[in-house]
PDB file of C-alpha atoms in Angstrom:
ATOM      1  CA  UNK A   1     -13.268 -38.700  24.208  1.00 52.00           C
ATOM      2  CA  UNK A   2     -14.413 -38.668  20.397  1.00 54.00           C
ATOM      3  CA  UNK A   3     -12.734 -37.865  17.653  1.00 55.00           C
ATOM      4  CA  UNK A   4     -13.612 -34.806  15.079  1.00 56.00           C
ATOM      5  CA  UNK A   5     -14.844 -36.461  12.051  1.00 53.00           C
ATOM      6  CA  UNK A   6     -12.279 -35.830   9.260  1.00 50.00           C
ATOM      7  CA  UNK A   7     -14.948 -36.372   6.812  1.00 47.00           C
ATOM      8  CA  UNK A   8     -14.539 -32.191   5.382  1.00 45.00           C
ATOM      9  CA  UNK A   9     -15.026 -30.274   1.783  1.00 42.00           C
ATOM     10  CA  UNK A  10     -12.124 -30.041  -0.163  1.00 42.00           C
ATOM     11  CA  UNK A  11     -11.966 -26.488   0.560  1.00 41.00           C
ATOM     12  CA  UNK A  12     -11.254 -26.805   4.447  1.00 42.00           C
ATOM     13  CA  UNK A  13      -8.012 -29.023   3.336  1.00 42.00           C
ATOM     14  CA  UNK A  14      -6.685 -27.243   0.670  1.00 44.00           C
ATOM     15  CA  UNK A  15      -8.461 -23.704   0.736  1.00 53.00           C
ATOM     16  CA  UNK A  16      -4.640 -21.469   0.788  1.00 74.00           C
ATOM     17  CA  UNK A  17      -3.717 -23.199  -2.293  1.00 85.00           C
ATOM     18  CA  UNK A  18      -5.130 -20.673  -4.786  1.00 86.00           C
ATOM     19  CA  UNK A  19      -3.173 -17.877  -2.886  1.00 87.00           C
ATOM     20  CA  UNK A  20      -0.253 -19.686  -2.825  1.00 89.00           C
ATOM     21  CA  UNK A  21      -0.495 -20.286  -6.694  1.00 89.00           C
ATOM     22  CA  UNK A  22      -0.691 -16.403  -6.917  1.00 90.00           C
ATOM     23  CA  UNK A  23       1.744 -15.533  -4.754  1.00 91.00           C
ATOM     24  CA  UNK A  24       4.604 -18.006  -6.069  1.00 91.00           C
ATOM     25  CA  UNK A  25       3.703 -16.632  -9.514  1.00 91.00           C
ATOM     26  CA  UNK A  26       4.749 -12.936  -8.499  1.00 92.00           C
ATOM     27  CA  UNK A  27       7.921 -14.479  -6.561  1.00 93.00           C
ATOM     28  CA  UNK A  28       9.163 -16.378  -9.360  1.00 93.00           C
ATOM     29  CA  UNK A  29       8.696 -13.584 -11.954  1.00 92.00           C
ATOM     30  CA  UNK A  30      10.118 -11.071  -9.912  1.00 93.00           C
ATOM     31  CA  UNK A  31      12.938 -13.276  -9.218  1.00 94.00           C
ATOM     32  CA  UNK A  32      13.592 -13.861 -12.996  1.00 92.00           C
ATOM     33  CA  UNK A  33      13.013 -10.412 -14.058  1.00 92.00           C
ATOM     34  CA  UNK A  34      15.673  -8.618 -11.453  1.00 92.00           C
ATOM     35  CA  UNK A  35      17.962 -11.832 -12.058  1.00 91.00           C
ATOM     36  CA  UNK A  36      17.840 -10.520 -16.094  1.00 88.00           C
ATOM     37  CA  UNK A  37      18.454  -6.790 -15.076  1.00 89.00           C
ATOM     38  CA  UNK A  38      21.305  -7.544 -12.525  1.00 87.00           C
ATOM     39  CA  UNK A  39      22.797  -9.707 -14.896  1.00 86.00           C
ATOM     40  CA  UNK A  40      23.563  -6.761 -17.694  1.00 83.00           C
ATOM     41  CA  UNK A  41      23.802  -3.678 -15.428  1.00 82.00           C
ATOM     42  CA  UNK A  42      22.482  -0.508 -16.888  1.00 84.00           C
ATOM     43  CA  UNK A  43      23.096   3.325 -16.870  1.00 88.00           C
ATOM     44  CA  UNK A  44      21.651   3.275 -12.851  1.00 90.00           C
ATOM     45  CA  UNK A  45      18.320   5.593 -14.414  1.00 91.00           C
ATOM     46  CA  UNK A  46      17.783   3.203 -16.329  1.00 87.00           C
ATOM     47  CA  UNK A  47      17.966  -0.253 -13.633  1.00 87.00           C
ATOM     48  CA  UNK A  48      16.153   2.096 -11.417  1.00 91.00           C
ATOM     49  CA  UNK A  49      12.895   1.639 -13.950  1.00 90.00           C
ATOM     50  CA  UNK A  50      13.829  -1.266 -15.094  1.00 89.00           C
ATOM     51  CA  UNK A  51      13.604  -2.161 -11.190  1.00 92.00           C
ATOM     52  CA  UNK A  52      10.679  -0.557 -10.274  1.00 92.00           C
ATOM     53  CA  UNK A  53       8.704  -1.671 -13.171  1.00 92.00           C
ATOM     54  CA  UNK A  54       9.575  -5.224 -12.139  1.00 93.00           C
ATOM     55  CA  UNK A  55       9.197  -5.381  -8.532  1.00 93.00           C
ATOM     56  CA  UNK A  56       5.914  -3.191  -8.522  1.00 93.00           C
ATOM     57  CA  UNK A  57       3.904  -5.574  -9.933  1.00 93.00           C
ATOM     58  CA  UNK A  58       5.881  -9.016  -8.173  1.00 93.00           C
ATOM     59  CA  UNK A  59       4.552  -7.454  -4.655  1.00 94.00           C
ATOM     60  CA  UNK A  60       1.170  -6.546  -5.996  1.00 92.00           C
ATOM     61  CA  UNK A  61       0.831 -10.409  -7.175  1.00 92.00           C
ATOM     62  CA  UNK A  62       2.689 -11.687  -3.656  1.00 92.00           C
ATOM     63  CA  UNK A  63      -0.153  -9.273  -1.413  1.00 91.00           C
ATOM     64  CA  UNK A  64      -2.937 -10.804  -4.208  1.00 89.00           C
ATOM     65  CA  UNK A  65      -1.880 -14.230  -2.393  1.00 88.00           C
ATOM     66  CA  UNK A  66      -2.156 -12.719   1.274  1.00 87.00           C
ATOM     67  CA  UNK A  67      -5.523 -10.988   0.126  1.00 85.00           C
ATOM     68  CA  UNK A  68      -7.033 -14.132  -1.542  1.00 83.00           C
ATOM     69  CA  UNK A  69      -6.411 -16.270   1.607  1.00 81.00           C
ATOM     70  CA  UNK A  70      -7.535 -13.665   4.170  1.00 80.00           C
ATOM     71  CA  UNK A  71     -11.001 -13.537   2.208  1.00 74.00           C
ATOM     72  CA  UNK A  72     -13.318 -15.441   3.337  1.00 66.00           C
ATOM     73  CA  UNK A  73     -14.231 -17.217  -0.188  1.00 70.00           C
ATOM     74  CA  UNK A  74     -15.011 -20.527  -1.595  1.00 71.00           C
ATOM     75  CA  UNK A  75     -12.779 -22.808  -2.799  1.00 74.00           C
ATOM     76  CA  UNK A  76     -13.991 -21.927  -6.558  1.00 77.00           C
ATOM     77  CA  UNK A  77     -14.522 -18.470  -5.678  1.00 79.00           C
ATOM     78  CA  UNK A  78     -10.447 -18.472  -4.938  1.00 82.00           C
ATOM     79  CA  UNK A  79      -8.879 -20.645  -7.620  1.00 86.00           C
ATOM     80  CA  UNK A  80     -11.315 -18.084  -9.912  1.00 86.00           C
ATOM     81  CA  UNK A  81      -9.521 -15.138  -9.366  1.00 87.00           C
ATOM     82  CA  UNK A  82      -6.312 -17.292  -9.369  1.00 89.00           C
ATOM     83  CA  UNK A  83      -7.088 -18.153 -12.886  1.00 90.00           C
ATOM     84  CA  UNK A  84      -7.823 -14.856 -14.375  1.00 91.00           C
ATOM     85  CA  UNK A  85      -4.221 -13.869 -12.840  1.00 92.00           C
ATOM     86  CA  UNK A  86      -2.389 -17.065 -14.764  1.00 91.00           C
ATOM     87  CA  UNK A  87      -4.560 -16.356 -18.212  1.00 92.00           C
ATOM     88  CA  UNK A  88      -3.640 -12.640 -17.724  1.00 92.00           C
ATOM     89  CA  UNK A  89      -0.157 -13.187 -17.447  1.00 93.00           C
ATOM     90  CA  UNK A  90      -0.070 -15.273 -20.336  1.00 92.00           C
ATOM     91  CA  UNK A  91      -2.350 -13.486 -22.866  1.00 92.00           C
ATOM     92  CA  UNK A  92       0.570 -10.502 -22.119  1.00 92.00           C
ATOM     93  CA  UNK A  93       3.356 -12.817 -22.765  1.00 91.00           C
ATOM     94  CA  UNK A  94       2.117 -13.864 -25.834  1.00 92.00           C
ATOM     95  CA  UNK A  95       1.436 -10.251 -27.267  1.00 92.00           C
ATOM     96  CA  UNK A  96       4.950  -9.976 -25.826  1.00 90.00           C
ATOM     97  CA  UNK A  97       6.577 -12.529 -27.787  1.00 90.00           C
ATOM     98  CA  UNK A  98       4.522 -11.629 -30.788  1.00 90.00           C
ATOM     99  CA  UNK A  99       5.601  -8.059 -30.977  1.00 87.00           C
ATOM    100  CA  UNK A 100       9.392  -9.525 -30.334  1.00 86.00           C
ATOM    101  CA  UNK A 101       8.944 -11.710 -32.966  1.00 86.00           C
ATOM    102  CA  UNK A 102       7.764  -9.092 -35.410  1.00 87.00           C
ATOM    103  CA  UNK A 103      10.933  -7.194 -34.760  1.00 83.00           C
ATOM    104  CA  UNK A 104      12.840  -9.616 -35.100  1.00 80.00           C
ATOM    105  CA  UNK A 105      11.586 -10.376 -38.764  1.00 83.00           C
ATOM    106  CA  UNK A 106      12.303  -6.630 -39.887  1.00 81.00           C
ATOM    107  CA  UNK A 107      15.644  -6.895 -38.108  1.00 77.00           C
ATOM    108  CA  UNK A 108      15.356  -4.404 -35.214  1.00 76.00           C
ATOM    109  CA  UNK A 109      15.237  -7.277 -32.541  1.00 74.00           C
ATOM    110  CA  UNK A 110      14.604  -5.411 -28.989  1.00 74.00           C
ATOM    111  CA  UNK A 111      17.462  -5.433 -26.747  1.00 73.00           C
ATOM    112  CA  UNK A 112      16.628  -7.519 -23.480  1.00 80.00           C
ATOM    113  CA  UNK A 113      14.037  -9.225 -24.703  1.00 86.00           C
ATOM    114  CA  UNK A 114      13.545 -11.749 -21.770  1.00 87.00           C
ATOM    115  CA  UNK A 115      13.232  -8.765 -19.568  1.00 88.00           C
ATOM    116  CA  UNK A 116      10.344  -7.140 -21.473  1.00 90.00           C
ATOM    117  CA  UNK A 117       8.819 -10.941 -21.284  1.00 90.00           C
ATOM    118  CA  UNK A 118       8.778 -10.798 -17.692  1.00 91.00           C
ATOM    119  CA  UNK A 119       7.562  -7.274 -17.213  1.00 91.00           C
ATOM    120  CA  UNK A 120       4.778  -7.961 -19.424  1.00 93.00           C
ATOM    121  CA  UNK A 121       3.687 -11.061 -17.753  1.00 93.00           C
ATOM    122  CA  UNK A 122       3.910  -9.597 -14.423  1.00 92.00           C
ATOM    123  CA  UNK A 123       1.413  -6.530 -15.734  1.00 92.00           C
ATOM    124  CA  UNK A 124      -0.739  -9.053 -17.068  1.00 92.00           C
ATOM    125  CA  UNK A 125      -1.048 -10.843 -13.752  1.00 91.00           C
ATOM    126  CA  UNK A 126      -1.770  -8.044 -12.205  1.00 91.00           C
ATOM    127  CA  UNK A 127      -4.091  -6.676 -15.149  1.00 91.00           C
ATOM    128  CA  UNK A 128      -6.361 -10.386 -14.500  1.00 90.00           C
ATOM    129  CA  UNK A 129      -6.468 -10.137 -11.331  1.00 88.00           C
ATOM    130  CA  UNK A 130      -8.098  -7.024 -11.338  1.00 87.00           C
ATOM    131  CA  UNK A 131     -10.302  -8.322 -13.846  1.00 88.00           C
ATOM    132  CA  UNK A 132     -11.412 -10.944 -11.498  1.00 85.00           C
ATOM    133  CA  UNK A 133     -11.681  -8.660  -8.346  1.00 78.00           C
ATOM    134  CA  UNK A 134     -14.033  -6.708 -10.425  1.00 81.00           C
ATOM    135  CA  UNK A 135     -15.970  -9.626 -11.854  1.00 79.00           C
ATOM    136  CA  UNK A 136     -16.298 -10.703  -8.115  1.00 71.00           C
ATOM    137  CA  UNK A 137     -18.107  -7.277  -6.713  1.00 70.00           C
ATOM    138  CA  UNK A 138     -20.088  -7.427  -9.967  1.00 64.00           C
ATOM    139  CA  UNK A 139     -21.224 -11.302  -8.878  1.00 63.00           C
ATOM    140  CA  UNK A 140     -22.282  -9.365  -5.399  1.00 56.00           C
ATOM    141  CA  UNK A 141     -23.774  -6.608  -6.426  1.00 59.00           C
ATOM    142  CA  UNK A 142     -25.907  -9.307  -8.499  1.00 58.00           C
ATOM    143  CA  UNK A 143     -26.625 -11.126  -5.283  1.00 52.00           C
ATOM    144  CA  UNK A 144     -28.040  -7.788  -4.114  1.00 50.00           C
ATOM    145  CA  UNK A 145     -30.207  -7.503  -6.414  1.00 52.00           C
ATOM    146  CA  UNK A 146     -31.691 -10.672  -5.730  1.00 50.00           C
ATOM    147  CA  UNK A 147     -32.429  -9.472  -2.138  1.00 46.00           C
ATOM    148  CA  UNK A 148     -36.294  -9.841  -1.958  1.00 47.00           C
ATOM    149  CA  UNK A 149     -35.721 -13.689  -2.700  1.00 51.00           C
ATOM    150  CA  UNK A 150     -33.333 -13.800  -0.075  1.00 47.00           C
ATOM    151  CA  UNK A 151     -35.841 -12.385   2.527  1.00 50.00           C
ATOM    152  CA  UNK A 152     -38.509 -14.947   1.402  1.00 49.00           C
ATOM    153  CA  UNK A 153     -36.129 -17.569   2.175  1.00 51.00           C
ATOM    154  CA  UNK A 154     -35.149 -15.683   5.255  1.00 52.00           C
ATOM    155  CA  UNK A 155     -38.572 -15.939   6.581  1.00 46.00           C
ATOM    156  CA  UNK A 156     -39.079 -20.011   5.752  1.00 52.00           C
ATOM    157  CA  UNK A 157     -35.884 -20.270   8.018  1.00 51.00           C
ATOM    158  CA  UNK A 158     -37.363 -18.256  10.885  1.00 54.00           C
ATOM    159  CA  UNK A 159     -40.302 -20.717  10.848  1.00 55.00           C
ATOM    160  CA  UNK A 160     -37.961 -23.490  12.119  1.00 53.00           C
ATOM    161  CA  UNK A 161     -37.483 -24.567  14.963  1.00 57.00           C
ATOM    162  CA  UNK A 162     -34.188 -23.105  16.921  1.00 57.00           C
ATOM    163  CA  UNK A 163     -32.061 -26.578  17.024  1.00 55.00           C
ATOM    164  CA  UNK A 164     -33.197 -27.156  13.457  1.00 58.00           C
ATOM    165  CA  UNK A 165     -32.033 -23.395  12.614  1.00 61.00           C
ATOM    166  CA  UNK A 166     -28.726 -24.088  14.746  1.00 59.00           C
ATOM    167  CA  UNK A 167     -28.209 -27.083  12.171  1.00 61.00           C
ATOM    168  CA  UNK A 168     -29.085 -25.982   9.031  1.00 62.00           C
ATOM    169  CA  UNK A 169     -26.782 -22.705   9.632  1.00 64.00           C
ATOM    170  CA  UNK A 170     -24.178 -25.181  10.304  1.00 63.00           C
ATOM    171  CA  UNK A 171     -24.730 -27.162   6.744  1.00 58.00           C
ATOM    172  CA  UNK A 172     -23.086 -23.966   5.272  1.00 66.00           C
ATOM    173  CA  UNK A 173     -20.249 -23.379   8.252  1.00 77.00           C
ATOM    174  CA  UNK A 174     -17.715 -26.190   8.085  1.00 80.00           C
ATOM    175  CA  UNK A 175     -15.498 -24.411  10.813  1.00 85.00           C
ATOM    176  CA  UNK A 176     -19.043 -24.427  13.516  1.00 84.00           C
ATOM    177  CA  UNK A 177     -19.544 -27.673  12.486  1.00 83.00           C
ATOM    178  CA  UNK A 178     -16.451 -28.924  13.768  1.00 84.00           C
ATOM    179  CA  UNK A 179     -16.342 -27.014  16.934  1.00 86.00           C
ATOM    180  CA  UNK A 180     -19.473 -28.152  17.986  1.00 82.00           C
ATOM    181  CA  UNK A 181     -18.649 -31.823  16.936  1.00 83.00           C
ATOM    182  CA  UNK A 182     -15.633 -31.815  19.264  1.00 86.00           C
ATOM    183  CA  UNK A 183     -17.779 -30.495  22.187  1.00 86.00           C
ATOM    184  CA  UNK A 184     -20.265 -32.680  21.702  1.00 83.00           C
ATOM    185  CA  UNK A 185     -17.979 -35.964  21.684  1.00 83.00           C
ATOM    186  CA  UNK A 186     -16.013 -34.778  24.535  1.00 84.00           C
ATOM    187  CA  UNK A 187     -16.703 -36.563  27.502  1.00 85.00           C
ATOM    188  CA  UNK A 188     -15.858 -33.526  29.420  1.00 89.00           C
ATOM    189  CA  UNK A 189     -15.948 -29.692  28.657  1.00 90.00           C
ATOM    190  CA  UNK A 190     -13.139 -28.441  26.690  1.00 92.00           C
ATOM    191  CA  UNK A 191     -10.907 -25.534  26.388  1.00 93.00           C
ATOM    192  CA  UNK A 192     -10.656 -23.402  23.451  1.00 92.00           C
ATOM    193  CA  UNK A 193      -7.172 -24.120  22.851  1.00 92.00           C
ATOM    194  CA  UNK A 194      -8.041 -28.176  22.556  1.00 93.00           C
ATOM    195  CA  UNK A 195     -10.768 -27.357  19.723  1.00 92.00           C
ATOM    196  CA  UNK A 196      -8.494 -25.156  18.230  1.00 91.00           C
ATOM    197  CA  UNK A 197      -5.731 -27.446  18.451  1.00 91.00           C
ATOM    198  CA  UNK A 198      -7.880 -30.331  16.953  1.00 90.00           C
ATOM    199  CA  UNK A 199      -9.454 -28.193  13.989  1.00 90.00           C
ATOM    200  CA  UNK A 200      -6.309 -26.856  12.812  1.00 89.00           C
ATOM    201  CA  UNK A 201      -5.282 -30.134  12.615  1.00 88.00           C
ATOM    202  CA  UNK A 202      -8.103 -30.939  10.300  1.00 86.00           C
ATOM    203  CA  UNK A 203      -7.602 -28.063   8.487  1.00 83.00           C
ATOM    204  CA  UNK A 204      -4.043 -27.337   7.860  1.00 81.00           C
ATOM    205  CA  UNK A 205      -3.591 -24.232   9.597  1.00 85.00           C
ATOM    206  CA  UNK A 206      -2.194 -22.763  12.255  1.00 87.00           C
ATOM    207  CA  UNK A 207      -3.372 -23.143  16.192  1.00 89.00           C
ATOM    208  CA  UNK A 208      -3.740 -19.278  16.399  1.00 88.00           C
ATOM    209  CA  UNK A 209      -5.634 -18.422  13.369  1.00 87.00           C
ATOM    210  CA  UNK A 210      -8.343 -21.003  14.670  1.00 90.00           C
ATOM    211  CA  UNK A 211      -8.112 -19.882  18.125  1.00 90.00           C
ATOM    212  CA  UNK A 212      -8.522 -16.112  17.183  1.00 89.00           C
ATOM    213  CA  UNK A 213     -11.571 -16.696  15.301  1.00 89.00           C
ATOM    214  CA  UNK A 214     -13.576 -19.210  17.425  1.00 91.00           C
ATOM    215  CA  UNK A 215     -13.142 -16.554  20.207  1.00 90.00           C
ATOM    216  CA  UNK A 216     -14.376 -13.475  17.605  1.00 87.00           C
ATOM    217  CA  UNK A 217     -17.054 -15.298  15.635  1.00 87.00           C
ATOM    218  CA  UNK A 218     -17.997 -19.100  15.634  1.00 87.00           C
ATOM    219  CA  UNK A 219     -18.172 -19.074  19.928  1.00 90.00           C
ATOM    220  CA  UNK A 220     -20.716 -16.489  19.654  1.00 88.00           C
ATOM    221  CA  UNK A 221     -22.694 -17.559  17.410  1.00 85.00           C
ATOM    222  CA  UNK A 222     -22.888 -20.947  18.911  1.00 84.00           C
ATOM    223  CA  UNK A 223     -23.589 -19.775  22.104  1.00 85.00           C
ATOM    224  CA  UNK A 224     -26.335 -17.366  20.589  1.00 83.00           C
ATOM    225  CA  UNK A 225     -28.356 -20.287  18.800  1.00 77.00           C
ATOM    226  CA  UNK A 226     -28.563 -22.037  22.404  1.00 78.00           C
ATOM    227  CA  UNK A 227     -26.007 -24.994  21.151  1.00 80.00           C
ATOM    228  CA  UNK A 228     -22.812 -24.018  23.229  1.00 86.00           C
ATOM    229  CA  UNK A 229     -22.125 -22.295  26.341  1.00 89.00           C
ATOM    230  CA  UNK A 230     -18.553 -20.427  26.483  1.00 90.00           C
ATOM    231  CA  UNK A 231     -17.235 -18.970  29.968  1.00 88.00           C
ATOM    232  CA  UNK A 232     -14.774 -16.294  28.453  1.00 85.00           C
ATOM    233  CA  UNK A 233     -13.125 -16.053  31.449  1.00 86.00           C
ATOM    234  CA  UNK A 234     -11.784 -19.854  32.184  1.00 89.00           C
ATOM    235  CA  UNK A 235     -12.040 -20.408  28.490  1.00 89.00           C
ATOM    236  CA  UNK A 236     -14.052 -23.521  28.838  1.00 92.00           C
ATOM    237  CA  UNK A 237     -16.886 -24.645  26.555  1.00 92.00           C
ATOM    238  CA  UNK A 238     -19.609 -27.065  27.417  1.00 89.00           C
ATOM    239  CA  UNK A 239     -23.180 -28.410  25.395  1.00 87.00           C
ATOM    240  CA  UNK A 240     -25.942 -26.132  26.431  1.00 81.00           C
ATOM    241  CA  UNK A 241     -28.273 -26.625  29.599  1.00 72.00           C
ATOM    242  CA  UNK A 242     -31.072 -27.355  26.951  1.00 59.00           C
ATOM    243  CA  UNK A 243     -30.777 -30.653  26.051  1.00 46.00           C
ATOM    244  CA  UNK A 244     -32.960 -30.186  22.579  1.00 53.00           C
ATOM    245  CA  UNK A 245     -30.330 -28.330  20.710  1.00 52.00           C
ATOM    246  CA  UNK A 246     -27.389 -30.733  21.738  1.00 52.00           C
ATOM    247  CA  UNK A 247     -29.505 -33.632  21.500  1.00 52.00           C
ATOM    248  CA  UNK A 248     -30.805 -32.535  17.715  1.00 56.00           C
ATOM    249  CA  UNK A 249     -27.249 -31.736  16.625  1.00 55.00           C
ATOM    250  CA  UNK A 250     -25.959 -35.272  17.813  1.00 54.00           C
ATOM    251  CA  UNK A 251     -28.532 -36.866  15.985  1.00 55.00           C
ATOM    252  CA  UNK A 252     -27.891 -35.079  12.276  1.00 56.00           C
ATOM    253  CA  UNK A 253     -24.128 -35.592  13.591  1.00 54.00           C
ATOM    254  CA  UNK A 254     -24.863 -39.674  13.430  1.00 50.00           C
ATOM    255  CA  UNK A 255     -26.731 -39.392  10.650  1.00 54.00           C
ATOM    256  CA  UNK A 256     -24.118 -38.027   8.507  1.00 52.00           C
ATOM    257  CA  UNK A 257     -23.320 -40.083   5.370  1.00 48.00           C
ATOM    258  CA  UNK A 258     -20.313 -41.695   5.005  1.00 44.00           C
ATOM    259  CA  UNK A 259     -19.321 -40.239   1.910  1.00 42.00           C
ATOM    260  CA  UNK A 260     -17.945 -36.744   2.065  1.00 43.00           C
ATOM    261  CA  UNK A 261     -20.948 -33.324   2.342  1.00 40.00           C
ATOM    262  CA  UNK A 262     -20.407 -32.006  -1.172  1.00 37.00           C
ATOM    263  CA  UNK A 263     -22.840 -28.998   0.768  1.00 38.00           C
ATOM    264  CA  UNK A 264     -19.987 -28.328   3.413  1.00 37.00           C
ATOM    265  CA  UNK A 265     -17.870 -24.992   3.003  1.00 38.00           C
ATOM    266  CA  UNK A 266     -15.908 -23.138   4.976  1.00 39.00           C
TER     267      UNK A 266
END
């Protein structure tokens, strides 16, 4: 049996790293800021806030992380809104340390200064994110806008022919690329826990995530364009009886060039 080609965007590899950036940016803030307050105990009013207005914004940034990987984005899409949160949360520490400074200079230096530090670079995370969630709908509601151009190129698709629709939809599915690669290598028909097995292993993630989402979207569709067939009930999947969509796919599968798709996202 063939091998999936591990020839795949940069994105498929590495596409939870933005999140992760996010998320370990709330944890290690939150950490610092309740280390400072549990460190000089306060009138328990007073830790209370101090708490609250420290671990508020940590989980918003930690559930940022979990949101930014669940979305289906692109790899710059992601690191995007990953930036705004970093340049957010240091624009606010700056301010931060410029107001300290200034009170410093007149000699009324604030008390816990490195606390207010943290809180302010945690709202500022926040604050960019936001920023960048917003700048994303704005990007789509752009894209809406633009909707008559997408029906003209809509209709130049619909002129093709349905193996050369099945393959162009898969120039801009990385995921349907691969499942349909491993069926088409196999030298028998396959279950979906093998492809799922062998794309997580391409892509870093876990068996079940794959699994749950062949099963919910790319199977479907696949089957759909005439490419696949999927018995739900065995959980096998074979090439389709028609030999012109398999056969087409193989093809632009051998003609693949040997230098990474640039084109390719998940």
């Amino acid at each position: 049996m063939g091998s999936l080609d591990r020839r795949q965007p940069r994105s498929a590899r590495w596409r939870e790293s933005a999140a992760w950036f996010v998320a370990v940016l709330g944890i290690a803030l939150g950490i610092a800021g309740l280390g400072q307050i549990y460190r000089y105990p306060e009138p328990i009013v007073v830790q209370s806030i101090e708490s609250l207005l420290v671990i508020a914004p940590a989980l918003a940034l930690v559930y940022a992380g979990y949101w930014v990987a669940t979305q289906r984005r692109s790899y710059e899409d992601q690191w995007s809104i990953a930036t705004w949160c970093l340049v957010g949360s240091f624009t606010a520490g700056l301010l931060v340390s410029g107001f300290l400074l200034a009170e410093g200079l007149v000699g009324n230096p604030v008390t816990d200064s490195s606390l207010l530090l943290v809180i302010g670079m945690l709202s500022g995370g926040v604050v960019g994110l936001a920023a960048a969630v917003a700048n994303q709908r704005h990007t789509v509601e752009l894209g809406a806008l633009e909707g008559q151009d997408v029906e003209d190129e809509r209709v130049e698709t619909d002129s093709l022919s349905p193996h050369a629709r099945t393959v162009a939809s898969l120039a801009s599915d990385t995921r349907a690329w691969f499942t349909l690669q491993a069926v088409l290598l196999a030298d028998r028909p396959l279950s979906v826990e093998t492809i799922a097995a062998q794309i997580a292993s391409l892509e870093e993630t876990t068996k079940e995530t794959v699994y749950l989402d062949l099963v919910q979207c790319r199977l479907p569709k696949l089957v759909a364009d005439g490419a696949l067939e999927y018995d739900a009930a065995s959980g096998v999947v074979r090439p389709a009886d028609s030999a012109e969509p398999a056969a087409a796919t193989i093809e632009a599968l051998a003609r693949l060039p040997e230098e990474e798709p640039s084109s390719l996202e998940e």
